[in-house]
mmCIF file of C-alpha atoms in Angstrom:
data_model
loop_
_atom_site.group_PDB
_atom_site.id
_atom_site.type_symbol
_atom_site.label_atom_id
_atom_site.label_comp_id
_atom_site.label_asym_id
_atom_site.label_seq_id
_atom_site.Cartn_x
_atom_site.Cartn_y
_atom_site.Cartn_z
ATOM 1 C CA MET A 1 -11.092 12.113 21.252
ATOM 2 C CA ALA A 2 -9.749 14.815 18.939
ATOM 3 C CA THR A 3 -6.828 14.000 16.688
ATOM 4 C CA VAL A 4 -3.683 15.848 17.669
ATOM 5 C CA ARG A 5 -1.723 17.280 14.775
ATOM 6 C CA LYS A 6 1.904 16.313 15.179
ATOM 7 C CA GLY A 7 3.586 18.707 12.766
ATOM 8 C CA VAL A 8 3.915 19.744 9.138
ATOM 9 C CA LEU A 9 4.751 17.143 6.493
ATOM 10 C CA THR A 10 7.761 17.737 4.269
ATOM 11 C CA GLN A 11 5.864 16.382 1.252
ATOM 12 C CA GLY A 12 4.347 19.408 -0.491
ATOM 13 C CA THR A 13 7.271 21.704 0.341
ATOM 14 C CA GLN A 14 8.172 24.009 -2.549
ATOM 15 C CA VAL A 15 11.298 26.091 -3.142
ATOM 16 C CA TRP A 16 11.808 29.341 -5.074
ATOM 17 C CA ILE A 17 15.114 31.080 -5.765
ATOM 18 C CA GLU A 18 15.398 34.820 -6.371
ATOM 19 C CA HIS A 19 18.394 35.587 -8.565
ATOM 20 C CA GLY A 20 19.712 38.097 -11.047
ATOM 21 C CA ALA A 21 20.285 41.838 -10.821
ATOM 22 C CA SER A 22 18.662 43.597 -7.854
ATOM 23 C CA ALA A 23 17.053 46.096 -10.257
ATOM 24 C CA ALA A 24 15.381 43.268 -12.204
ATOM 25 C CA PRO A 25 15.338 40.078 -10.112
ATOM 26 C CA ILE A 26 13.927 36.782 -11.335
ATOM 27 C CA LEU A 27 11.958 34.369 -9.125
ATOM 28 C CA THR A 28 12.391 30.760 -10.261
ATOM 29 C CA LYS A 29 10.341 27.893 -8.829
ATOM 30 C CA MET A 30 12.595 24.892 -8.387
ATOM 31 C CA ASP A 31 11.042 21.662 -9.637
ATOM 32 C CA CYS A 32 11.623 18.320 -7.941
ATOM 33 C CA ILE A 33 14.106 19.124 -5.209
ATOM 34 C CA THR A 34 14.572 15.923 -3.225
ATOM 35 C CA SER A 35 16.198 17.474 -0.153
ATOM 36 C CA ILE A 36 17.279 20.820 1.231
ATOM 37 C CA SER A 37 19.358 21.367 4.350
ATOM 38 C CA LEU A 38 20.181 24.794 5.727
ATOM 39 C CA GLY A 39 23.181 24.078 7.944
ATOM 40 C CA ASP A 40 23.615 25.200 11.524
ATOM 41 C CA ASP A 41 24.879 28.609 12.554
ATOM 42 C CA SER A 42 27.704 29.027 15.031
ATOM 43 C CA VAL A 43 28.538 31.930 17.307
ATOM 44 C CA SER A 44 32.134 32.975 17.838
ATOM 45 C CA ASP A 45 33.504 33.434 21.343
ATOM 46 C CA ILE A 46 35.224 36.654 22.344
ATOM 47 C CA ASP A 47 37.713 35.870 25.078
ATOM 48 C CA ASP A 48 37.313 38.223 28.054
ATOM 49 C CA THR A 49 39.430 36.270 30.545
ATOM 50 C CA CYS A 50 41.232 38.451 33.045
ATOM 51 C CA LEU A 51 44.960 37.952 33.519
ATOM 52 C CA ASP A 52 44.471 37.158 37.206
ATOM 53 C CA GLU A 53 42.179 34.203 36.375
ATOM 54 C CA THR A 54 43.998 30.951 37.167
ATOM 55 C CA ASP A 55 41.355 28.301 36.496
ATOM 56 C CA THR A 56 38.783 28.968 33.789
ATOM 57 C CA LYS A 57 38.615 31.062 30.639
ATOM 58 C CA THR A 58 35.530 33.215 30.169
ATOM 59 C CA SER A 59 34.028 34.661 27.017
ATOM 60 C CA GLN A 60 31.210 36.686 25.529
ATOM 61 C CA PRO A 61 29.200 35.724 22.474
ATOM 62 C CA GLY A 62 30.477 37.259 19.257
ATOM 63 C CA LEU A 63 29.119 37.351 15.743
ATOM 64 C CA ASN A 64 26.913 34.721 14.163
ATOM 65 C CA THR A 65 28.516 32.638 11.398
ATOM 66 C CA PRO A 66 25.847 31.343 8.995
ATOM 67 C CA GLY A 67 25.900 27.639 8.247
ATOM 68 C CA GLU A 68 26.439 25.705 5.052
ATOM 69 C CA GLY A 69 23.723 23.559 3.555
ATOM 70 C CA GLU A 70 22.791 21.981 0.260
ATOM 71 C CA ILE A 71 20.020 21.539 -2.277
ATOM 72 C CA VAL A 72 19.761 18.007 -3.660
ATOM 73 C CA ILE A 73 18.278 17.238 -7.074
ATOM 74 C CA LYS A 74 17.982 14.100 -9.177
ATOM 75 C CA THR A 75 19.469 15.946 -12.136
ATOM 76 C CA ASP A 76 17.318 16.172 -15.251
ATOM 77 C CA PRO A 77 18.905 18.046 -18.184
ATOM 78 C CA LEU A 78 15.374 18.692 -19.564
ATOM 79 C CA ASN A 79 14.277 20.395 -16.335
ATOM 80 C CA ALA A 80 14.910 24.136 -16.807
ATOM 81 C CA SER A 81 14.987 24.807 -13.055
ATOM 82 C CA HIS A 82 17.672 22.148 -12.547
ATOM 83 C CA MET A 83 19.796 23.686 -15.286
ATOM 84 C CA LYS A 84 19.277 27.191 -13.832
ATOM 85 C CA LEU A 85 20.315 25.945 -10.357
ATOM 86 C CA LEU A 86 23.498 24.374 -11.747
ATOM 87 C CA GLN A 87 24.276 27.524 -13.784
ATOM 88 C CA LEU A 88 23.826 29.737 -10.708
ATOM 89 C CA ALA A 89 26.080 27.396 -8.719
ATOM 90 C CA GLU A 90 28.728 27.423 -11.465
ATOM 91 C CA ASN A 91 28.709 31.233 -11.284
ATOM 92 C CA ARG A 92 28.762 31.231 -7.459
ATOM 93 C CA ALA A 93 25.710 33.430 -7.651
ATOM 94 C CA PRO A 94 24.203 35.114 -4.610
ATOM 95 C CA VAL A 95 20.542 34.132 -4.281
ATOM 96 C CA LYS A 96 17.636 34.462 -1.895
ATOM 97 C CA VAL A 97 15.867 31.193 -1.122
ATOM 98 C CA TYR A 98 12.179 30.922 -0.217
ATOM 99 C CA ILE A 99 10.969 27.583 1.137
ATOM 100 C CA GLY A 100 7.177 27.243 1.211
ATOM 101 C CA TRP A 101 6.067 24.699 3.775
ATOM 102 C CA SER A 102 3.352 22.148 2.984
ATOM 103 C CA ASP A 103 0.871 23.909 5.320
ATOM 104 C CA GLY A 104 -0.310 25.928 2.301
ATOM 105 C CA THR A 105 -0.112 26.026 -1.475
ATOM 106 C CA THR A 106 0.041 29.720 -2.380
ATOM 107 C CA ALA A 107 3.196 30.823 -4.209
ATOM 108 C CA PRO A 108 5.194 33.979 -3.516
ATOM 109 C CA THR A 109 4.851 36.788 -6.040
ATOM 110 C CA LEU A 110 7.430 39.112 -7.546
ATOM 111 C CA ASN A 111 6.267 42.689 -8.174
ATOM 112 C CA ALA A 112 9.044 44.641 -9.904
ATOM 113 C CA THR A 113 11.873 44.180 -7.353
ATOM 114 C CA GLN A 114 9.929 42.978 -4.277
ATOM 115 C CA VAL A 115 8.945 39.409 -3.378
ATOM 116 C CA THR A 116 5.717 39.161 -1.406
ATOM 117 C CA LEU A 117 5.054 36.067 0.683
ATOM 118 C CA PRO A 118 1.465 34.973 1.252
ATOM 119 C CA THR A 119 0.231 34.802 4.858
ATOM 120 C CA THR A 120 -1.597 31.530 4.137
ATOM 121 C CA ARG A 121 1.593 29.467 4.202
ATOM 122 C CA THR A 122 4.710 29.218 6.351
ATOM 123 C CA PHE A 123 7.905 30.339 4.612
ATOM 124 C CA THR A 124 11.555 29.945 5.552
ATOM 125 C CA THR A 125 13.920 32.339 3.810
ATOM 126 C CA PHE A 126 17.625 33.213 3.722
ATOM 127 C CA ASN A 127 20.384 34.588 1.496
ATOM 128 C CA ALA A 128 23.068 32.246 0.197
ATOM 129 C CA ILE A 129 25.833 31.822 -2.315
ATOM 130 C CA LEU A 130 25.538 28.653 -4.388
ATOM 131 C CA ARG A 131 28.579 26.517 -5.129
ATOM 132 C CA VAL A 132 29.048 24.021 -7.926
ATOM 133 C CA SER A 133 29.257 20.307 -7.204
ATOM 134 C CA SER A 134 29.999 17.219 -9.234
ATOM 135 C CA PRO A 135 27.239 14.790 -10.110
ATOM 136 C CA THR A 136 27.012 11.533 -8.207
ATOM 137 C CA PHE A 137 26.553 8.240 -10.051
ATOM 138 C CA GLU A 138 25.501 5.218 -7.983
ATOM 139 C CA ALA A 139 24.260 1.792 -9.006
ATOM 140 C CA ASP A 140 20.481 1.457 -9.434
ATOM 141 C CA SER A 141 19.933 5.174 -8.891
ATOM 142 C CA LEU A 142 19.407 8.470 -10.662
ATOM 143 C CA VAL A 143 22.191 10.965 -11.316
ATOM 144 C CA GLU A 144 22.253 13.432 -8.427
ATOM 145 C CA HIS A 145 23.716 16.858 -7.659
ATOM 146 C CA LYS A 146 24.195 18.205 -4.164
ATOM 147 C CA VAL A 147 24.486 21.948 -4.735
ATOM 148 C CA ALA A 148 26.270 23.513 -1.769
ATOM 149 C CA MET A 149 24.911 26.724 -0.245
ATOM 150 C CA LYS A 150 26.989 29.033 1.936
ATOM 151 C CA ARG A 151 24.361 31.036 3.760
ATOM 152 C CA GLN A 152 24.972 34.777 3.985
ATOM 153 C CA SER A 153 22.199 35.478 6.508
ATOM 154 C CA LYS A 154 20.305 33.955 9.367
ATOM 155 C CA VAL A 155 17.383 31.702 8.553
ATOM 156 C CA THR A 156 14.077 33.512 9.018
ATOM 157 C CA THR A 157 10.768 31.695 9.282
ATOM 158 C CA ILE A 158 7.490 33.548 8.834
ATOM 159 C CA TYR A 159 4.727 31.337 10.172
ATOM 160 C CA LYS A 160 1.331 30.962 8.557
ATOM 161 C CA LEU A 161 -1.345 33.145 10.129
ATOM 162 C CA PRO A 162 -4.043 31.205 11.973
ATOM 163 C CA ALA A 163 -7.296 30.826 10.038
#
């Protein structure tokens, strides 16, 4: 009997952040992120209830409100990507996040002002504004930062092309 693949492992996921001026962006690979959550979007309701309605309000879907998530790191002051992430968060910098799934290993490339994603790996991408957070100190643990992200766009996933 053939083995059924049950999904894509999270181990092997890699994250890149595009930041800086749009005329000269920088693509930074984030080292040792322990968790990333994207937050759930919500859709506003536009009330369209008629005045003669006596029982139930009705509505139409409105605009999408992007969710809030976070990037979690076990903070290492000697890790340049950790320090860049915290600096961007301190500055409330707008960034574009590229999450490369573990179904491939090829990295995105930056050519002048354009990021190109390889077709040999699934990528999830979105725009966000980073927000500073305080470090967390717990017994028998490593110092941790949970850097908040207020997404500014929908989450888009570009799936790996079949071989």
